[in-house]
């Protein structure tokens, strides 16, 4: 039964979730909020939705780039290099990004007669991103249920697993990770040095997947 909407960026996590729950997903929604990498990610979201016969739409959120402070919205040169565990990665936080996206996705879901909103936050995000943690998801889920006639719910099955676990699921699903984007700098190739690139390399290595990514280094 196609009862769900997915927030799909075009990255490894959301594309894996897209394939894992394809039989339940009626609509894929991407958000263009002016991030350095949106132009690289979103075409992959459209590609995979089209391949699976899932309608895909892009919602523009240009106001976020204008009014929000984040290195993710300030050009590729502003993105710090290193691991997500490093303190400097906090500069990549876009304040309340998932809250804004989930709110919009909730309204779109109810407008289209859908019951659930899928999001691919995962355990590796918890240290840096407050709106990826289980406590946030639970609170947002409650707000969405209470704020809609149809009691729209969040389905976030990756909340307590790692990106490596997600890559292992993708391997079983035969997801082609060459057709995904991770790098926060948004250049012609993955930089290989920012937090998302480092995490991508580790996840593919741990899942014993030959890394198909073109890196600058």
XYZ file of N, CA and C in Angstrom:
651
model
N 0.846 -1.193 0.000
C 0.000 0.000 0.000
C 0.880 1.241 0.000
N 0.701 2.119 -0.968
C 1.510 3.334 -1.097
C 0.941 4.410 -0.168
N 1.431 4.427 1.061
C 0.870 5.333 2.057
C 1.880 6.341 2.597
N 3.061 6.422 1.957
C 4.150 7.193 2.551
C 4.779 8.188 1.585
N 5.355 9.223 2.184
C 6.177 10.217 1.504
C 7.587 10.082 2.057
N 8.601 10.264 1.222
C 9.975 10.225 1.702
C 10.658 11.561 1.450
N 11.378 12.046 2.459
C 12.274 13.183 2.278
C 13.565 12.610 1.702
N 13.837 12.908 0.448
C 14.943 12.264 -0.264
C 15.908 13.323 -0.790
N 17.137 13.246 -0.325
C 18.120 14.269 -0.696
C 18.894 13.900 -1.955
N 19.131 12.601 -2.134
C 20.023 12.138 -3.191
C 21.331 11.604 -2.638
N 21.456 11.603 -1.299
C 22.626 11.035 -0.639
C 22.464 9.548 -0.380
N 23.506 8.929 0.154
C 23.506 7.480 0.391
C 22.346 7.024 1.266
N 22.096 7.758 2.338
C 21.126 7.316 3.337
C 19.702 7.335 2.798
N 19.293 8.471 2.241
C 17.909 8.578 1.769
C 17.651 7.720 0.534
N 18.675 7.516 -0.299
C 18.484 6.655 -1.472
C 18.345 5.196 -1.035
N 19.108 4.794 -0.026
C 18.953 3.436 0.512
C 17.556 3.257 1.084
N 17.090 4.238 1.848
C 15.746 4.174 2.420
C 14.686 4.137 1.325
N 14.909 4.888 0.256
C 13.988 4.900 -0.882
C 13.806 3.502 -1.457
N 14.911 2.788 -1.633
C 14.824 1.440 -2.193
C 14.255 0.445 -1.184
N 14.596 0.626 0.081
C 14.126 -0.324 1.098
C 12.612 -0.259 1.288
N 12.037 0.951 1.122
C 10.596 1.133 1.350
C 9.849 1.515 0.077
N 10.411 1.186 -1.070
C 9.826 1.608 -2.354
C 8.380 1.168 -2.535
N 8.035 0.004 -1.980
C 6.670 -0.503 -2.170
C 5.632 0.279 -1.366
N 6.104 1.152 -0.443
C 5.184 1.954 0.379
C 5.190 3.439 0.009
N 6.141 3.842 -0.835
C 6.349 5.271 -1.089
C 5.582 5.733 -2.320
N 4.736 6.745 -2.114
C 3.964 7.321 -3.218
C 4.597 8.599 -3.754
N 5.420 9.258 -2.930
C 5.941 10.560 -3.312
C 7.314 10.794 -2.686
N 8.261 11.265 -3.502
C 9.572 11.676 -3.020
C 9.664 13.193 -3.033
N 10.141 13.776 -1.930
C 10.239 15.233 -1.823
C 11.680 15.623 -1.497
N 12.257 16.467 -2.346
C 13.581 17.036 -2.093
C 13.423 18.521 -1.794
N 14.358 19.057 -1.018
C 14.314 20.469 -0.649
C 15.579 21.164 -1.138
N 15.401 22.221 -1.910
C 16.521 23.030 -2.373
C 16.595 24.258 -1.472
N 17.482 24.190 -0.477
C 17.584 25.262 0.508
C 18.868 26.071 0.350
N 19.484 25.950 -0.817
C 20.657 26.768 -1.111
C 21.965 26.210 -0.610
N 21.978 24.936 -0.190
C 23.217 24.317 0.262
C 24.178 24.139 -0.913
N 25.468 24.108 -0.598
C 26.489 23.986 -1.637
C 26.259 22.787 -2.543
N 25.741 21.708 -1.971
C 25.659 20.437 -2.692
C 24.268 20.107 -3.229
N 23.284 20.978 -3.026
C 21.924 20.670 -3.495
C 21.888 20.359 -4.987
N 22.629 21.131 -5.775
C 22.606 20.939 -7.228
C 23.213 19.612 -7.642
N 24.058 19.046 -6.797
C 24.661 17.729 -7.066
C 23.765 16.590 -6.592
N 23.124 16.787 -5.450
C 22.316 15.724 -4.840
C 20.970 15.517 -5.527
N 20.251 16.617 -5.723
C 18.850 16.512 -6.123
C 18.644 15.762 -7.436
N 19.507 15.932 -8.456
C 19.323 15.126 -9.677
C 19.372 13.621 -9.423
N 20.161 13.192 -8.430
C 20.186 11.756 -8.097
C 18.875 11.335 -7.426
N 18.313 12.197 -6.604
C 17.005 11.895 -6.002
C 15.966 11.697 -7.101
N 15.976 12.583 -8.082
C 15.018 12.472 -9.191
C 15.271 11.202 -10.002
N 16.530 10.909 -10.264
C 16.889 9.710 -11.043
C 16.325 8.444 -10.415
N 16.546 8.287 -9.114
C 16.119 7.049 -8.453
C 14.600 6.980 -8.299
N 13.973 8.101 -8.006
C 12.500 8.099 -7.932
C 11.907 7.717 -9.286
N 12.429 8.309 -10.337
C 11.934 8.009 -11.688
C 12.139 6.529 -12.018
N 13.279 6.002 -11.655
C 13.591 4.592 -11.918
C 12.609 3.661 -11.209
N 12.171 4.070 -10.023
C 11.256 3.237 -9.230
C 9.783 3.564 -9.492
N 9.540 4.507 -10.385
C 8.151 4.866 -10.700
C 7.480 5.662 -9.606
N 8.277 6.439 -8.858
C 7.765 7.240 -7.748
C 7.786 8.710 -8.157
N 6.678 9.389 -7.998
C 6.615 10.814 -8.300
C 7.598 11.581 -7.423
N 8.285 12.561 -8.015
C 9.295 13.325 -7.293
C 9.055 14.808 -7.488
N 9.106 15.569 -6.391
C 8.972 17.019 -6.478
C 10.108 17.689 -5.701
N 10.431 18.917 -6.083
C 11.458 19.704 -5.401
C 10.810 20.965 -4.832
N 10.989 21.189 -3.538
C 10.436 22.359 -2.859
C 11.566 23.377 -2.644
N 11.442 24.588 -3.186
C 12.483 25.603 -2.974
C 12.345 26.265 -1.607
N 13.461 26.367 -0.908
C 13.503 27.021 0.405
C 14.622 28.060 0.406
N 14.577 28.962 -0.553
C 15.663 29.918 -0.745
C 15.876 30.823 0.470
N 14.829 31.029 1.263
C 14.958 31.918 2.425
C 15.994 31.417 3.418
N 16.229 30.101 3.453
C 17.176 29.557 4.418
C 18.593 30.050 4.143
N 18.974 30.080 2.874
C 20.313 30.570 2.519
C 20.458 32.049 2.864
N 19.377 32.792 2.747
C 19.428 34.230 2.995
C 19.488 34.568 4.477
N 18.779 33.795 5.294
C 18.614 34.195 6.695
C 19.295 33.279 7.716
N 19.703 32.080 7.312
C 20.281 31.134 8.258
C 21.806 31.158 8.179
N 22.454 30.922 9.303
C 23.917 30.903 9.362
C 24.418 29.467 9.423
N 25.204 29.062 8.418
C 25.799 27.734 8.366
C 26.865 27.718 7.277
N 27.974 27.020 7.526
C 28.990 26.899 6.475
C 28.442 26.133 5.280
N 27.396 25.348 5.495
C 26.783 24.587 4.414
C 26.107 25.505 3.400
N 25.842 26.740 3.802
C 25.170 27.707 2.947
C 26.105 28.830 2.501
N 27.404 28.655 2.748
C 28.347 29.762 2.560
C 29.427 29.502 1.521
N 29.244 28.511 0.669
C 30.245 28.201 -0.342
C 31.159 27.076 0.097
N 31.686 26.335 -0.883
C 32.484 25.144 -0.591
C 33.717 25.416 0.242
N 34.320 26.599 0.083
C 35.548 26.912 0.811
C 35.298 27.062 2.311
N 34.040 27.253 2.711
C 33.711 27.423 4.132
C 33.563 26.086 4.851
N 33.489 24.977 4.109
C 33.271 23.660 4.717
C 34.553 23.157 5.364
N 34.520 22.825 6.658
C 35.717 22.301 7.318
C 36.035 20.880 6.865
N 37.283 20.513 6.992
C 37.710 19.160 6.654
C 37.951 18.363 7.926
N 37.792 17.034 7.833
C 37.990 16.182 8.994
C 36.823 15.261 9.220
N 36.794 14.648 10.390
C 35.774 13.665 10.733
C 34.604 14.346 11.431
N 33.423 13.710 11.365
C 32.246 14.262 12.027
C 32.430 14.402 13.536
N 33.318 13.618 14.101
C 33.539 13.703 15.542
C 34.275 14.982 15.925
N 34.857 15.669 14.946
C 35.620 16.877 15.222
C 34.686 18.055 15.523
N 35.105 18.893 16.460
C 34.291 20.016 16.924
C 33.949 20.990 15.795
N 34.872 21.178 14.843
C 34.629 22.177 13.797
C 33.481 21.800 12.864
N 33.042 20.552 12.890
C 31.949 20.127 12.017
C 30.604 20.750 12.422
N 30.545 21.300 13.633
C 29.293 21.942 14.062
C 28.930 23.135 13.181
N 29.918 23.675 12.470
C 29.625 24.806 11.586
C 28.714 24.416 10.429
N 28.608 23.108 10.147
C 27.771 22.650 9.030
C 26.299 22.500 9.421
N 25.978 22.701 10.684
C 24.579 22.619 11.115
C 23.776 23.744 10.466
N 22.655 23.380 9.844
C 21.686 24.368 9.371
C 20.566 24.366 10.405
N 20.398 25.443 11.167
C 19.488 25.423 12.320
C 18.076 24.932 11.991
N 17.685 23.894 12.702
C 16.333 23.323 12.631
C 15.932 22.875 11.221
N 16.913 22.525 10.409
C 16.647 22.108 9.027
C 15.622 20.983 8.952
N 15.832 19.915 9.710
C 14.902 18.785 9.625
C 13.521 19.137 10.163
N 13.478 20.044 11.147
C 12.183 20.479 11.652
C 11.374 21.181 10.571
N 12.040 22.057 9.825
C 11.373 22.779 8.735
C 10.933 21.812 7.644
N 11.824 20.928 7.241
C 11.510 19.997 6.157
C 10.408 19.015 6.551
N 10.468 18.516 7.760
C 9.438 17.576 8.209
C 8.079 18.261 8.323
N 8.066 19.511 8.744
C 6.798 20.248 8.827
C 6.151 20.379 7.457
N 6.961 20.752 6.466
C 6.443 20.887 5.103
C 6.027 19.522 4.556
N 6.861 18.526 4.776
C 6.549 17.173 4.304
C 5.261 16.657 4.925
N 5.036 16.999 6.200
C 3.811 16.591 6.888
C 2.591 17.186 6.197
N 2.650 18.475 5.884
C 1.526 19.129 5.207
C 1.279 18.558 3.823
N 2.370 18.250 3.102
C 2.230 17.651 1.766
C 1.636 16.259 1.876
N 2.077 15.498 2.882
C 1.557 14.141 3.075
C 0.053 14.173 3.317
N -0.395 15.016 4.242
C -1.825 15.065 4.529
C -2.612 15.559 3.314
N -2.043 16.499 2.560
C -2.716 17.019 1.366
C -2.867 15.970 0.280
N -2.007 14.944 0.339
C -2.043 13.881 -0.668
C -2.610 12.565 -0.136
N -3.233 12.616 1.042
C -3.857 11.424 1.597
C -2.874 10.362 2.050
N -1.656 10.780 2.419
C -0.630 9.833 2.866
C -0.535 9.843 4.391
N -0.040 8.764 4.956
C -0.074 8.580 6.405
C 1.276 8.763 7.098
N 2.373 8.596 6.352
C 3.695 8.585 6.979
C 4.691 9.413 6.185
N 5.677 9.963 6.924
C 6.802 10.673 6.324
C 8.079 9.931 6.706
N 8.825 9.482 5.713
C 10.071 8.762 5.951
C 11.245 9.726 5.907
N 12.186 9.540 6.829
C 13.409 10.340 6.857
C 14.570 9.436 7.236
N 15.753 9.703 6.667
C 16.885 8.775 6.802
C 17.967 9.286 7.745
N 17.587 10.007 8.808
C 18.578 10.349 9.834
C 19.151 9.081 10.427
N 20.401 9.141 10.880
C 21.005 7.914 11.435
C 21.894 8.232 12.631
N 22.340 7.173 13.302
C 23.070 7.308 14.553
C 24.342 8.124 14.449
N 25.015 8.109 13.307
C 26.250 8.854 13.134
C 26.056 10.353 13.147
N 24.818 10.808 12.966
C 24.519 12.240 12.950
C 24.320 12.828 14.340
N 24.129 11.983 15.334
C 23.640 12.452 16.631
C 24.578 13.435 17.324
N 25.897 13.224 17.194
C 26.851 14.049 17.923
C 26.823 15.499 17.461
N 26.548 15.717 16.185
C 26.635 17.047 15.602
C 25.266 17.683 15.403
N 24.286 16.926 14.932
C 23.014 17.498 14.480
C 21.880 17.212 15.467
N 21.427 18.217 16.227
C 20.357 18.008 17.209
C 19.062 17.505 16.584
N 18.778 17.921 15.341
C 17.512 17.525 14.711
C 17.605 16.190 13.966
N 18.618 15.392 14.337
C 18.711 14.011 13.851
C 18.580 13.009 15.001
N 18.541 13.502 16.232
C 18.536 12.627 17.398
C 17.152 12.035 17.643
N 17.134 10.900 18.321
C 15.873 10.203 18.565
C 14.898 11.057 19.360
N 15.404 11.861 20.303
C 14.521 12.700 21.111
C 13.803 13.732 20.242
N 14.517 14.278 19.251
C 13.884 15.221 18.330
C 12.835 14.524 17.467
N 13.191 13.373 16.916
C 12.268 12.633 16.046
C 10.993 12.287 16.810
N 11.146 11.841 18.063
C 9.975 11.490 18.872
C 9.097 12.704 19.126
N 9.723 13.845 19.442
C 8.958 15.066 19.706
C 8.260 15.567 18.442
N 8.963 15.518 17.318
C 8.389 15.962 16.045
C 7.261 15.034 15.617
N 7.439 13.766 15.864
C 6.411 12.778 15.537
C 5.126 13.078 16.318
N 5.281 13.394 17.598
C 4.129 13.725 18.427
C 3.442 14.990 17.923
N 4.225 15.996 17.558
C 3.653 17.251 17.051
C 2.887 17.022 15.753
N 3.437 16.197 14.883
C 2.769 15.919 13.608
C 1.472 15.140 13.812
N 1.500 14.169 14.713
C 0.284 13.396 15.001
C -0.812 14.297 15.556
N -0.424 15.177 16.490
C -1.408 16.044 17.141
C -1.880 17.174 16.231
N -1.046 17.541 15.258
C -1.357 18.697 14.429
C -2.022 18.389 13.108
N -2.406 17.116 12.890
C -3.050 16.731 11.628
C -4.295 15.893 11.906
N -5.301 16.033 11.066
C -6.513 15.220 11.208
C -6.217 13.744 11.032
N -5.272 13.435 10.132
C -4.977 12.036 9.830
C -3.861 11.471 10.708
N -3.381 12.268 11.662
C -2.343 11.822 12.606
C -1.117 11.287 11.853
N -0.562 12.156 11.004
C 0.615 11.791 10.210
C 1.765 11.413 11.135
N 2.480 10.341 10.788
C 3.576 9.849 11.614
C 4.891 9.885 10.854
N 5.982 9.966 11.612
C 7.329 9.862 11.053
C 7.789 8.415 11.128
N 8.390 7.942 10.069
C 9.053 6.642 10.068
C 10.533 6.904 9.827
N 11.349 6.658 10.843
C 12.786 6.947 10.783
C 13.558 5.702 11.223
N 13.592 4.670 10.386
C 14.135 3.372 10.796
C 15.651 3.323 10.965
N 16.358 4.381 10.549
C 17.815 4.366 10.652
C 18.322 5.146 11.870
N 17.422 5.627 12.708
C 17.797 6.511 13.815
C 18.872 5.921 14.714
N 18.838 4.622 14.940
C 19.758 4.009 15.901
C 20.807 3.118 15.248
N 21.012 3.262 13.940
C 22.054 2.485 13.271
C 23.067 3.426 12.629
N 24.194 2.890 12.200
C 25.266 3.706 11.641
C 25.168 3.790 10.120
N 25.961 4.674 9.546
C 26.015 4.786 8.090
C 26.572 3.498 7.479
N 27.478 2.846 8.181
C 27.996 1.559 7.705
C 26.887 0.516 7.651
N 26.006 0.515 8.656
C 24.857 -0.395 8.640
C 23.951 -0.091 7.447
N 23.771 1.202 7.163
C 22.942 1.592 6.022
C 23.578 1.102 4.729
N 24.889 1.245 4.602
C 25.588 0.782 3.403
C 25.436 -0.725 3.230
N 25.442 -1.462 4.329
C 25.243 -2.924 4.240
C 23.844 -3.241 3.724
N 22.849 -2.471 4.178
C 21.491 -2.663 3.662
C 21.453 -2.340 2.172
N 22.128 -1.257 1.795
C 22.173 -0.882 0.394
C 22.836 -1.928 -0.475
N 23.844 -2.560 0.073
C 24.523 -3.630 -0.659
C 23.561 -4.777 -0.946
N 22.759 -5.147 0.056
C 21.774 -6.215 -0.138
C 20.712 -5.806 -1.164
N 20.398 -4.514 -1.190
C 19.385 -3.995 -2.115
C 19.961 -3.687 -3.490
N 21.275 -3.844 -3.623
C 21.995 -3.574 -4.876
C 21.870 -2.105 -5.307
N 21.948 -1.215 -4.332
C 21.951 0.213 -4.625
C 23.293 0.592 -5.233
N 23.259 1.333 -6.312
C 24.480 1.806 -6.956
C 24.871 3.141 -6.326
N 25.847 3.111 -5.426
C 26.216 4.332 -4.709
C 27.005 5.313 -5.567
N 27.403 4.907 -6.764
C 27.985 5.861 -7.707
C 26.941 6.904 -8.104
N 25.674 6.540 -7.970
C 24.567 7.432 -8.307
C 23.992 8.079 -7.045
N 24.873 8.514 -6.167
C 24.506 9.280 -4.973
C 25.561 10.353 -4.759
N 25.232 11.342 -3.937
C 26.193 12.421 -3.666
C 26.277 12.655 -2.168
N 27.504 12.868 -1.671
C 27.708 13.121 -0.247
C 28.407 14.440 0.053
N 29.362 14.844 -0.753
C 30.285 15.938 -0.422
C 29.571 17.258 -0.164
N 29.862 17.870 0.976
C 29.245 19.133 1.357
C 29.823 20.326 0.588
N 30.959 20.141 -0.059
C 31.551 21.259 -0.803
C 30.859 21.469 -2.148
N 30.280 20.405 -2.711
C 29.488 20.546 -3.923
C 30.281 20.866 -5.173
N 31.527 20.401 -5.252
C 32.344 20.642 -6.432
C 32.057 19.665 -7.559
N 32.923 19.655 -8.545
C 32.754 18.735 -9.673
C 32.899 17.282 -9.235
N 33.785 17.048 -8.256
C 33.998 15.725 -7.683
C 33.881 15.823 -6.169
N 33.719 14.684 -5.509
C 33.767 14.656 -4.050
C 35.170 15.099 -3.608
N 35.230 15.950 -2.582
C 36.534 16.444 -2.145
C 37.356 15.364 -1.463
N 36.676 14.415 -0.802
C 37.378 13.337 -0.115
C 37.855 13.697 1.277
N 37.638 14.950 1.709
C 38.209 15.403 2.973
C 37.199 15.952 3.974
N 36.031 16.375 3.506
C 35.035 16.909 4.449
C 34.394 15.765 5.235
N 33.626 16.116 6.267
C 33.052 15.096 7.140
C 32.202 14.080 6.412
N 31.396 14.531 5.445
C 30.522 13.594 4.726
C 31.320 12.678 3.808
N 32.390 13.199 3.223
C 33.236 12.351 2.373
C 33.961 11.286 3.205
N 34.496 11.715 4.355
C 35.191 10.766 5.231
C 34.235 9.686 5.705
N 33.029 10.082 6.098
C 32.025 9.127 6.560
C 31.617 8.184 5.428
N 31.480 8.715 4.209
C 31.128 7.903 3.044
C 32.191 6.828 2.801
N 33.464 7.239 2.812
C 34.563 6.293 2.602
C 34.537 5.177 3.651
N 34.362 5.556 4.912
C 34.352 4.571 6.002
C 33.190 3.595 5.857
N 32.007 4.121 5.523
C 30.822 3.268 5.410
C 30.972 2.248 4.279
N 31.447 2.700 3.138
C 31.616 1.783 2.010
C 32.688 0.749 2.308
N 33.758 1.168 2.980
C 34.817 0.227 3.367
C 34.286 -0.818 4.347
N 33.556 -0.356 5.368
C 33.025 -1.274 6.380
C 32.031 -2.274 5.782
N 31.277 -1.822 4.776
C 30.287 -2.695 4.132
C 30.901 -3.556 3.038
N 32.215 -3.421 2.857
C 32.949 -4.181 1.828
C 32.365 -3.936 0.427
N 32.142 -2.655 0.158
C 31.675 -2.220 -1.156
C 32.818 -1.481 -1.835
N 33.161 -1.878 -3.046
C 34.176 -1.145 -3.792
C 33.687 0.284 -4.005
N 34.476 1.252 -3.555
C 34.062 2.645 -3.597
C 34.089 3.172 -5.039
N 32.905 3.487 -5.605
C 32.837 3.952 -6.982
C 32.996 5.460 -7.132
N 33.263 6.143 -6.012
C 33.245 7.615 -5.986
C 34.490 8.200 -6.601
N 34.323 9.254 -7.377
C 35.474 10.035 -7.857
C 35.794 11.117 -6.844
N 37.005 11.021 -6.267
C 37.451 12.007 -5.290
C 38.524 12.913 -5.891
N 38.562 14.137 -5.436
C 39.599 15.054 -5.901
C 40.983 14.599 -5.503
N 41.090 13.955 -4.332
C 42.402 13.516 -3.840
C 42.695 12.073 -4.235
